[in-house]
Amino acid sequence: MTGRFSQVFVGSNHKMYKTNQQTVEYLRALQDLSADISRTDLTLFVLPPYVALADACRAIDPTLIMIGAQNMHWAEQGEFTGEISARMLASIGVRLVMAGHAERRRLFGETDEMVNRRVLASLQHGFQTLICVGETADDKRFGDSKEHIRAQLNTALHGVAEDHWEKIWIAYEPVWAIGEAGELADPLYVNQMHAWIHATLVRVSPQFGGRVPVLYGGSVNLSNSLDFINQPEVDGLFIGRAAWDPVNFCSILHKIMS
Ligand code: PGA
């Protein structure tokens, strides 16, 4: 473990997979299996589907696992059928909100400007705010990766108040490395992109940008987790498939925390 912080940040996005009951069982198992890992060294978070959030918050000790939402609307309330507000999430104990996951951008037309609105609303309500960025395969092929990520960060963070920066985490998830069809990224490439993200954050906020943890996500699993976490610019991991089984997730946690 070589990141820039005294602790590692590790979380899992459950996407549209687990039911309410499966989520609760998963979280109880995860909490038990990870009980021996000091939370001074680790911040652990899980993002269940919306319908499981209330029971998820009740099922866990919030000092051991932080529960987050996979998305959130920016308006306080209103005629936005199917959307969920900050007040709704806060009222059930949710502490973290994710904005801009690659699947939201790719499948649901989410733009950088929409991500920015979500980020500002989330910070305004005091949530830990996880912003996902990452280039597509075409951006990479044409040499536009850094420019793409710079633009994503610039817009997502536009107008963030100075005293809100401490609540921001970034997940770098190259679109071409995520999910079943994902291609495994080279850890050295990931390290370079993290260095670029850190530098961009400092350009956006010279005072606070350097204090933002940057997590890596995209086909992380038990066998490659150390290769990523051992990169000096990688402050944590954001894991999909390999973390959906609590035993496997805890094996990864124990491996990277030992
Ligand atoms: P994966 O998903 O670990 O299954 O590639 C990562 C993500 O989409 O956040």
PDB file of C-alpha atoms and ligand atoms in Angstrom:
ATOM      1  CA  MET A   1       0.000   0.000   0.000  1.00  0.00           C
ATOM      2  CA  THR A   2       1.739   3.109  -1.247  1.00  0.00           C
ATOM      3  CA  GLY A   3      -0.945   5.770  -1.906  1.00  0.00           C
ATOM      4  CA  ARG A   4      -0.568   9.369  -0.835  1.00  0.00           C
ATOM      5  CA  PHE A   5      -2.827   9.028   2.212  1.00  0.00           C
ATOM      6  CA  SER A   6      -2.402   7.264   5.548  1.00  0.00           C
ATOM      7  CA  GLN A   7      -5.462   5.159   4.710  1.00  0.00           C
ATOM      8  CA  VAL A   8      -6.820   3.313   1.687  1.00  0.00           C
ATOM      9  CA  PHE A   9     -10.270   3.966   0.194  1.00  0.00           C
ATOM     10  CA  VAL A  10     -12.076   0.895  -1.138  1.00  0.00           C
ATOM     11  CA  GLY A  11     -15.641   0.552  -2.310  1.00  0.00           C
ATOM     12  CA  SER A  12     -18.016  -1.417  -4.464  1.00  0.00           C
ATOM     13  CA  ASN A  13     -20.788  -0.336  -6.805  1.00  0.00           C
ATOM     14  CA  HIS A  14     -23.566  -2.952  -6.898  1.00  0.00           C
ATOM     15  CA  LYS A  15     -25.134  -1.527 -10.076  1.00  0.00           C
ATOM     16  CA  MET A  16     -28.542  -3.173 -10.753  1.00  0.00           C
ATOM     17  CA  TYR A  17     -27.844  -6.565  -9.266  1.00  0.00           C
ATOM     18  CA  LYS A  18     -28.816  -7.300  -5.670  1.00  0.00           C
ATOM     19  CA  THR A  19     -32.318  -7.305  -4.141  1.00  0.00           C
ATOM     20  CA  ASN A  20     -32.994  -5.732  -0.769  1.00  0.00           C
ATOM     21  CA  GLN A  21     -32.550  -9.010   1.087  1.00  0.00           C
ATOM     22  CA  GLN A  22     -29.408  -9.950  -0.807  1.00  0.00           C
ATOM     23  CA  THR A  23     -27.941  -6.536  -0.016  1.00  0.00           C
ATOM     24  CA  VAL A  24     -28.591  -6.891   3.710  1.00  0.00           C
ATOM     25  CA  GLU A  25     -27.105 -10.401   3.801  1.00  0.00           C
ATOM     26  CA  TYR A  26     -24.099  -9.199   1.821  1.00  0.00           C
ATOM     27  CA  LEU A  27     -23.470  -6.250   4.131  1.00  0.00           C
ATOM     28  CA  ARG A  28     -23.752  -8.327   7.308  1.00  0.00           C
ATOM     29  CA  ALA A  29     -21.230 -10.799   5.914  1.00  0.00           C
ATOM     30  CA  LEU A  30     -18.917  -8.026   4.716  1.00  0.00           C
ATOM     31  CA  GLN A  31     -19.019  -6.309   8.096  1.00  0.00           C
ATOM     32  CA  ASP A  32     -18.196  -9.536   9.968  1.00  0.00           C
ATOM     33  CA  LEU A  33     -15.471 -10.652   7.574  1.00  0.00           C
ATOM     34  CA  SER A  34     -13.750  -7.244   7.576  1.00  0.00           C
ATOM     35  CA  ALA A  35     -14.094  -6.618  11.339  1.00  0.00           C
ATOM     36  CA  ASP A  36     -10.377  -7.268  11.947  1.00  0.00           C
ATOM     37  CA  ILE A  37      -9.248  -4.490   9.566  1.00  0.00           C
ATOM     38  CA  SER A  38      -8.588  -1.200  11.354  1.00  0.00           C
ATOM     39  CA  ARG A  39     -10.739   1.625  10.027  1.00  0.00           C
ATOM     40  CA  THR A  40      -7.875   3.991  10.729  1.00  0.00           C
ATOM     41  CA  ASP A  41      -6.213   2.316   7.745  1.00  0.00           C
ATOM     42  CA  LEU A  42      -9.289   1.716   5.600  1.00  0.00           C
ATOM     43  CA  THR A  43     -12.408   3.590   4.507  1.00  0.00           C
ATOM     44  CA  LEU A  44     -14.867   1.021   3.172  1.00  0.00           C
ATOM     45  CA  PHE A  45     -17.995   1.917   1.217  1.00  0.00           C
ATOM     46  CA  VAL A  46     -20.774   0.142  -0.683  1.00  0.00           C
ATOM     47  CA  LEU A  47     -23.287   1.552  -3.180  1.00  0.00           C
ATOM     48  CA  PRO A  48     -26.420  -0.649  -3.252  1.00  0.00           C
ATOM     49  CA  PRO A  49     -29.423  -0.054  -5.552  1.00  0.00           C
ATOM     50  CA  TYR A  50     -31.868   2.626  -4.353  1.00  0.00           C
ATOM     51  CA  VAL A  51     -34.544   0.284  -2.977  1.00  0.00           C
ATOM     52  CA  ALA A  52     -32.025  -1.420  -0.685  1.00  0.00           C
ATOM     53  CA  LEU A  53     -30.524   1.776   0.751  1.00  0.00           C
ATOM     54  CA  ALA A  54     -32.774   2.176   3.803  1.00  0.00           C
ATOM     55  CA  ASP A  55     -32.318  -1.400   5.016  1.00  0.00           C
ATOM     56  CA  ALA A  56     -28.627  -1.243   4.099  1.00  0.00           C
ATOM     57  CA  CYS A  57     -28.144   1.764   6.401  1.00  0.00           C
ATOM     58  CA  ARG A  58     -29.954  -0.059   9.219  1.00  0.00           C
ATOM     59  CA  ALA A  59     -27.994  -3.287   8.710  1.00  0.00           C
ATOM     60  CA  ILE A  60     -24.497  -1.909   9.211  1.00  0.00           C
ATOM     61  CA  ASP A  61     -22.390  -0.030  11.712  1.00  0.00           C
ATOM     62  CA  PRO A  62     -21.765   3.283   9.911  1.00  0.00           C
ATOM     63  CA  THR A  63     -18.309   3.543  11.461  1.00  0.00           C
ATOM     64  CA  LEU A  64     -17.340   0.351   9.600  1.00  0.00           C
ATOM     65  CA  ILE A  65     -19.095   0.671   6.234  1.00  0.00           C
ATOM     66  CA  MET A  66     -20.244   3.845   4.524  1.00  0.00           C
ATOM     67  CA  ILE A  67     -23.408   3.443   2.468  1.00  0.00           C
ATOM     68  CA  GLY A  68     -23.739   5.468  -0.706  1.00  0.00           C
ATOM     69  CA  ALA A  69     -26.210   6.079  -3.528  1.00  0.00           C
ATOM     70  CA  GLN A  70     -25.336   5.329  -7.154  1.00  0.00           C
ATOM     71  CA  ASN A  71     -26.950   8.561  -8.341  1.00  0.00           C
ATOM     72  CA  MET A  72     -28.985  11.552  -7.110  1.00  0.00           C
ATOM     73  CA  HIS A  73     -31.055  14.305  -8.691  1.00  0.00           C
ATOM     74  CA  TRP A  74     -29.851  17.874  -8.133  1.00  0.00           C
ATOM     75  CA  ALA A  75     -33.233  19.494  -7.437  1.00  0.00           C
ATOM     76  CA  GLU A  76     -34.559  19.793  -3.891  1.00  0.00           C
ATOM     77  CA  GLN A  77     -37.911  18.335  -4.987  1.00  0.00           C
ATOM     78  CA  GLY A  78     -40.336  18.658  -7.859  1.00  0.00           C
ATOM     79  CA  GLU A  79     -41.931  17.150 -10.918  1.00  0.00           C
ATOM     80  CA  PHE A  80     -39.091  14.732 -11.697  1.00  0.00           C
ATOM     81  CA  THR A  81     -40.767  11.348 -11.971  1.00  0.00           C
ATOM     82  CA  GLY A  82     -38.480   8.480 -11.083  1.00  0.00           C
ATOM     83  CA  GLU A  83     -35.784  10.627  -9.511  1.00  0.00           C
ATOM     84  CA  ILE A  84     -34.438  10.674  -5.934  1.00  0.00           C
ATOM     85  CA  SER A  85     -33.427  13.795  -3.991  1.00  0.00           C
ATOM     86  CA  ALA A  86     -30.709  14.598  -1.490  1.00  0.00           C
ATOM     87  CA  ARG A  87     -33.244  15.039   1.309  1.00  0.00           C
ATOM     88  CA  MET A  88     -34.642  11.542   0.689  1.00  0.00           C
ATOM     89  CA  LEU A  89     -31.182  10.004   0.821  1.00  0.00           C
ATOM     90  CA  ALA A  90     -30.072  11.946   3.892  1.00  0.00           C
ATOM     91  CA  SER A  91     -33.265  11.017   5.767  1.00  0.00           C
ATOM     92  CA  ILE A  92     -32.410   7.300   5.662  1.00  0.00           C
ATOM     93  CA  GLY A  93     -28.750   7.650   6.631  1.00  0.00           C
ATOM     94  CA  VAL A  94     -26.985   7.622   3.259  1.00  0.00           C
ATOM     95  CA  ARG A  95     -23.624   9.403   3.547  1.00  0.00           C
ATOM     96  CA  LEU A  96     -22.115   9.193   0.102  1.00  0.00           C
ATOM     97  CA  VAL A  97     -23.362  10.029  -3.396  1.00  0.00           C
ATOM     98  CA  MET A  98     -21.743   8.962  -6.652  1.00  0.00           C
ATOM     99  CA  ALA A  99     -21.981  11.113  -9.776  1.00  0.00           C
ATOM    100  CA  GLY A 100     -21.016  10.409 -13.368  1.00  0.00           C
ATOM    101  CA  HIS A 101     -20.465   6.657 -13.442  1.00  0.00           C
ATOM    102  CA  ALA A 102     -19.520   5.595 -16.984  1.00  0.00           C
ATOM    103  CA  GLU A 103     -22.747   3.602 -17.367  1.00  0.00           C
ATOM    104  CA  ARG A 104     -24.816   6.674 -16.482  1.00  0.00           C
ATOM    105  CA  ARG A 105     -22.915   8.709 -19.050  1.00  0.00           C
ATOM    106  CA  ARG A 106     -23.007   6.047 -21.760  1.00  0.00           C
ATOM    107  CA  LEU A 107     -26.510   4.592 -21.323  1.00  0.00           C
ATOM    108  CA  PHE A 108     -28.502   7.467 -19.829  1.00  0.00           C
ATOM    109  CA  GLY A 109     -27.097  10.477 -21.641  1.00  0.00           C
ATOM    110  CA  GLU A 110     -25.479  12.012 -18.605  1.00  0.00           C
ATOM    111  CA  THR A 111     -23.360  15.033 -19.557  1.00  0.00           C
ATOM    112  CA  ASP A 112     -20.528  16.723 -17.682  1.00  0.00           C
ATOM    113  CA  GLU A 113     -22.882  19.568 -16.898  1.00  0.00           C
ATOM    114  CA  MET A 114     -25.403  17.198 -15.306  1.00  0.00           C
ATOM    115  CA  VAL A 115     -22.597  15.632 -13.308  1.00  0.00           C
ATOM    116  CA  ASN A 116     -21.650  19.118 -12.104  1.00  0.00           C
ATOM    117  CA  ARG A 117     -25.212  19.792 -10.936  1.00  0.00           C
ATOM    118  CA  ARG A 118     -25.299  16.524  -9.033  1.00  0.00           C
ATOM    119  CA  VAL A 119     -21.902  17.224  -7.481  1.00  0.00           C
ATOM    120  CA  LEU A 120     -22.874  20.718  -6.304  1.00  0.00           C
ATOM    121  CA  ALA A 121     -26.174  19.482  -4.842  1.00  0.00           C
ATOM    122  CA  SER A 122     -24.496  16.523  -3.152  1.00  0.00           C
ATOM    123  CA  LEU A 123     -21.824  18.717  -1.556  1.00  0.00           C
ATOM    124  CA  GLN A 124     -24.409  21.291  -0.538  1.00  0.00           C
ATOM    125  CA  HIS A 125     -26.142  18.535   1.440  1.00  0.00           C
ATOM    126  CA  GLY A 126     -22.911  17.388   3.071  1.00  0.00           C
ATOM    127  CA  PHE A 127     -22.493  14.039   1.314  1.00  0.00           C
ATOM    128  CA  GLN A 128     -19.145  12.502   0.616  1.00  0.00           C
ATOM    129  CA  THR A 129     -19.158  12.851  -3.155  1.00  0.00           C
ATOM    130  CA  LEU A 130     -17.564  10.334  -5.506  1.00  0.00           C
ATOM    131  CA  ILE A 131     -17.048  11.666  -9.028  1.00  0.00           C
ATOM    132  CA  CYS A 132     -16.272   9.125 -11.759  1.00  0.00           C
ATOM    133  CA  VAL A 133     -14.157  10.069 -14.756  1.00  0.00           C
ATOM    134  CA  GLY A 134     -12.562   8.043 -17.522  1.00  0.00           C
ATOM    135  CA  GLU A 135     -11.781   8.042 -21.207  1.00  0.00           C
ATOM    136  CA  THR A 136     -13.419   5.880 -23.871  1.00  0.00           C
ATOM    137  CA  ALA A 137     -11.507   3.449 -26.079  1.00  0.00           C
ATOM    138  CA  ASP A 138     -11.654   6.025 -28.903  1.00  0.00           C
ATOM    139  CA  ASP A 139     -10.274   8.803 -26.695  1.00  0.00           C
ATOM    140  CA  LYS A 140      -7.376   6.492 -25.899  1.00  0.00           C
ATOM    141  CA  ARG A 141      -6.852   5.441 -29.520  1.00  0.00           C
ATOM    142  CA  PHE A 142      -6.725   9.038 -30.755  1.00  0.00           C
ATOM    143  CA  GLY A 143      -4.515  10.263 -27.904  1.00  0.00           C
ATOM    144  CA  ASP A 144      -7.268  12.363 -26.297  1.00  0.00           C
ATOM    145  CA  SER A 145      -7.454  10.633 -22.906  1.00  0.00           C
ATOM    146  CA  LYS A 146      -5.845  13.352 -20.822  1.00  0.00           C
ATOM    147  CA  GLU A 147      -7.765  16.145 -22.515  1.00  0.00           C
ATOM    148  CA  HIS A 148     -11.036  14.246 -22.028  1.00  0.00           C
ATOM    149  CA  ILE A 149     -10.401  13.717 -18.326  1.00  0.00           C
ATOM    150  CA  ARG A 150      -9.261  17.294 -17.818  1.00  0.00           C
ATOM    151  CA  ALA A 151     -12.549  18.505 -19.336  1.00  0.00           C
ATOM    152  CA  GLN A 152     -14.622  16.064 -17.259  1.00  0.00           C
ATOM    153  CA  LEU A 153     -12.951  17.231 -14.038  1.00  0.00           C
ATOM    154  CA  ASN A 154     -13.055  20.907 -14.948  1.00  0.00           C
ATOM    155  CA  THR A 155     -16.800  20.834 -15.563  1.00  0.00           C
ATOM    156  CA  ALA A 156     -17.709  18.447 -12.738  1.00  0.00           C
ATOM    157  CA  LEU A 157     -15.892  20.643 -10.209  1.00  0.00           C
ATOM    158  CA  HIS A 158     -16.997  23.999 -11.560  1.00  0.00           C
ATOM    159  CA  GLY A 159     -18.231  26.235  -8.760  1.00  0.00           C
ATOM    160  CA  VAL A 160     -17.324  23.902  -5.882  1.00  0.00           C
ATOM    161  CA  ALA A 161     -16.920  25.993  -2.726  1.00  0.00           C
ATOM    162  CA  GLU A 162     -13.534  25.838  -1.014  1.00  0.00           C
ATOM    163  CA  ASP A 163     -14.925  24.324   2.161  1.00  0.00           C
ATOM    164  CA  HIS A 164     -16.555  21.486   0.191  1.00  0.00           C
ATOM    165  CA  TRP A 165     -13.381  20.095  -1.361  1.00  0.00           C
ATOM    166  CA  GLU A 166     -12.643  17.834   1.599  1.00  0.00           C
ATOM    167  CA  LYS A 167     -15.784  15.848   0.729  1.00  0.00           C
ATOM    168  CA  ILE A 168     -14.643  14.940  -2.788  1.00  0.00           C
ATOM    169  CA  TRP A 169     -13.239  11.638  -3.984  1.00  0.00           C
ATOM    170  CA  ILE A 170     -12.492  10.833  -7.609  1.00  0.00           C
ATOM    171  CA  ALA A 171     -12.756   7.400  -9.235  1.00  0.00           C
ATOM    172  CA  TYR A 172     -10.706   6.973 -12.396  1.00  0.00           C
ATOM    173  CA  GLU A 173     -12.474   4.308 -14.447  1.00  0.00           C
ATOM    174  CA  PRO A 174     -11.424   4.004 -18.085  1.00  0.00           C
ATOM    175  CA  VAL A 175     -14.618   3.105 -19.953  1.00  0.00           C
ATOM    176  CA  TRP A 176     -12.777   0.408 -21.929  1.00  0.00           C
ATOM    177  CA  ALA A 177     -11.673  -1.330 -18.707  1.00  0.00           C
ATOM    178  CA  ILE A 178     -15.072  -1.613 -16.969  1.00  0.00           C
ATOM    179  CA  GLY A 179     -17.412  -4.599 -16.804  1.00  0.00           C
ATOM    180  CA  GLU A 180     -17.678  -7.954 -18.593  1.00  0.00           C
ATOM    181  CA  ALA A 181     -16.297  -6.562 -21.852  1.00  0.00           C
ATOM    182  CA  GLY A 182     -13.555  -4.654 -20.045  1.00  0.00           C
ATOM    183  CA  GLU A 183      -9.932  -4.953 -21.068  1.00  0.00           C
ATOM    184  CA  LEU A 184      -7.432  -5.050 -18.219  1.00  0.00           C
ATOM    185  CA  ALA A 185      -5.556  -1.761 -17.875  1.00  0.00           C
ATOM    186  CA  ASP A 186      -1.796  -1.645 -17.462  1.00  0.00           C
ATOM    187  CA  PRO A 187      -1.079  -0.528 -13.857  1.00  0.00           C
ATOM    188  CA  LEU A 188       1.688   1.793 -15.098  1.00  0.00           C
ATOM    189  CA  TYR A 189      -0.756   3.486 -17.476  1.00  0.00           C
ATOM    190  CA  VAL A 190      -3.222   3.814 -14.581  1.00  0.00           C
ATOM    191  CA  ASN A 191      -0.512   5.386 -12.442  1.00  0.00           C
ATOM    192  CA  GLN A 192       0.241   7.955 -15.155  1.00  0.00           C
ATOM    193  CA  MET A 193      -3.433   8.833 -15.508  1.00  0.00           C
ATOM    194  CA  HIS A 194      -3.771   9.208 -11.733  1.00  0.00           C
ATOM    195  CA  ALA A 195      -0.779  11.550 -11.743  1.00  0.00           C
ATOM    196  CA  TRP A 196      -2.523  13.579 -14.453  1.00  0.00           C
ATOM    197  CA  ILE A 197      -5.751  13.657 -12.432  1.00  0.00           C
ATOM    198  CA  HIS A 198      -3.888  14.815  -9.323  1.00  0.00           C
ATOM    199  CA  ALA A 199      -2.159  17.550 -11.320  1.00  0.00           C
ATOM    200  CA  THR A 200      -5.485  18.625 -12.851  1.00  0.00           C
ATOM    201  CA  LEU A 201      -7.129  18.776  -9.431  1.00  0.00           C
ATOM    202  CA  VAL A 202      -4.324  21.012  -8.184  1.00  0.00           C
ATOM    203  CA  ARG A 203      -4.782  23.261 -11.208  1.00  0.00           C
ATOM    204  CA  VAL A 204      -8.514  23.552 -10.473  1.00  0.00           C
ATOM    205  CA  SER A 205      -7.894  24.209  -6.774  1.00  0.00           C
ATOM    206  CA  PRO A 206      -4.256  24.933  -5.880  1.00  0.00           C
ATOM    207  CA  GLN A 207      -5.161  24.906  -2.197  1.00  0.00           C
ATOM    208  CA  PHE A 208      -7.376  21.817  -1.901  1.00  0.00           C
ATOM    209  CA  GLY A 209      -6.918  19.760  -5.084  1.00  0.00           C
ATOM    210  CA  GLY A 210      -3.902  17.895  -3.708  1.00  0.00           C
ATOM    211  CA  ARG A 211      -5.944  16.496  -0.832  1.00  0.00           C
ATOM    212  CA  VAL A 212      -8.481  14.610  -2.974  1.00  0.00           C
ATOM    213  CA  PRO A 213      -8.114  10.809  -2.999  1.00  0.00           C
ATOM    214  CA  VAL A 214      -8.183   9.209  -6.447  1.00  0.00           C
ATOM    215  CA  LEU A 215      -9.403   5.600  -6.626  1.00  0.00           C
ATOM    216  CA  TYR A 216      -8.907   3.211  -9.514  1.00  0.00           C
ATOM    217  CA  GLY A 217     -11.755   1.112 -10.952  1.00  0.00           C
ATOM    218  CA  GLY A 218     -12.091  -1.211 -13.927  1.00  0.00           C
ATOM    219  CA  SER A 219     -11.817  -5.041 -13.783  1.00  0.00           C
ATOM    220  CA  VAL A 220     -10.017  -5.004 -10.430  1.00  0.00           C
ATOM    221  CA  ASN A 221      -9.949  -8.509  -8.910  1.00  0.00           C
ATOM    222  CA  LEU A 222      -8.142 -10.608  -6.321  1.00  0.00           C
ATOM    223  CA  SER A 223      -5.174 -11.387  -8.524  1.00  0.00           C
ATOM    224  CA  ASN A 224      -4.519  -7.868  -9.884  1.00  0.00           C
ATOM    225  CA  SER A 225      -5.562  -5.749  -6.867  1.00  0.00           C
ATOM    226  CA  LEU A 226      -2.017  -5.404  -5.510  1.00  0.00           C
ATOM    227  CA  ASP A 227      -0.666  -4.328  -8.907  1.00  0.00           C
ATOM    228  CA  PHE A 228      -3.024  -1.345  -8.842  1.00  0.00           C
ATOM    229  CA  ILE A 229      -2.926  -0.398  -5.157  1.00  0.00           C
ATOM    230  CA  ASN A 230       0.881  -0.546  -5.133  1.00  0.00           C
ATOM    231  CA  GLN A 231       1.060   2.287  -7.669  1.00  0.00           C
ATOM    232  CA  PRO A 232       2.185   5.458  -5.854  1.00  0.00           C
ATOM    233  CA  GLU A 233      -0.560   7.639  -7.344  1.00  0.00           C
ATOM    234  CA  VAL A 234      -3.406   5.197  -6.579  1.00  0.00           C
ATOM    235  CA  ASP A 235      -5.174   6.010  -3.296  1.00  0.00           C
ATOM    236  CA  GLY A 236      -7.828   3.317  -3.374  1.00  0.00           C
ATOM    237  CA  LEU A 237      -9.899   0.881  -5.421  1.00  0.00           C
ATOM    238  CA  PHE A 238     -13.435   0.969  -6.751  1.00  0.00           C
ATOM    239  CA  ILE A 239     -14.570  -2.553  -7.559  1.00  0.00           C
ATOM    240  CA  GLY A 240     -17.585  -4.014  -9.344  1.00  0.00           C
ATOM    241  CA  ARG A 241     -17.865  -7.725 -10.117  1.00  0.00           C
ATOM    242  CA  ALA A 242     -15.029  -8.995  -7.914  1.00  0.00           C
ATOM    243  CA  ALA A 243     -16.565  -7.354  -4.825  1.00  0.00           C
ATOM    244  CA  TRP A 244     -20.135  -8.605  -5.198  1.00  0.00           C
ATOM    245  CA  ASP A 245     -19.318 -11.716  -3.203  1.00  0.00           C
ATOM    246  CA  PRO A 246     -18.419 -10.652   0.356  1.00  0.00           C
ATOM    247  CA  VAL A 247     -15.869 -13.448   0.810  1.00  0.00           C
ATOM    248  CA  ASN A 248     -14.060 -12.478  -2.372  1.00  0.00           C
ATOM    249  CA  PHE A 249     -14.249  -8.780  -1.503  1.00  0.00           C
ATOM    250  CA  CYS A 250     -12.756  -9.467   1.928  1.00  0.00           C
ATOM    251  CA  SER A 251      -9.982 -11.543   0.379  1.00  0.00           C
ATOM    252  CA  ILE A 252      -9.086  -8.486  -1.712  1.00  0.00           C
ATOM    253  CA  LEU A 253      -9.268  -6.242   1.363  1.00  0.00           C
ATOM    254  CA  HIS A 254      -7.030  -8.534   3.396  1.00  0.00           C
ATOM    255  CA  LYS A 255      -4.574  -8.851   0.535  1.00  0.00           C
ATOM    256  CA  ILE A 256      -4.166  -5.110   0.014  1.00  0.00           C
ATOM    257  CA  MET A 257      -4.222  -4.213   3.713  1.00  0.00           C
ATOM    258  CA  SER A 258      -1.608  -6.751   4.827  1.00  0.00           C
TER     259      SER A 258
HETATM  260  P1  PGA B   1     -15.861  -3.878 -12.721  1.00  0.00           P
HETATM  261  O1  PGA B   1     -16.789  -2.574 -12.541  1.00  0.00           O
HETATM  262  O2  PGA B   1     -14.947  -3.940 -11.513  1.00  0.00           O
HETATM  263  O3  PGA B   1     -16.841  -5.017 -12.759  1.00  0.00           O
HETATM  264  O4  PGA B   1     -15.109  -3.714 -13.988  1.00  0.00           O
HETATM  265  C1  PGA B   1     -16.231  -1.356 -12.125  1.00  0.00           C
HETATM  266  C2  PGA B   1     -17.276  -0.263 -12.156  1.00  0.00           C
HETATM  267  O5  PGA B   1     -18.099  -0.211 -13.095  1.00  0.00           O
HETATM  268  O6  PGA B   1     -17.306   0.584 -11.260  1.00  0.00           O
END
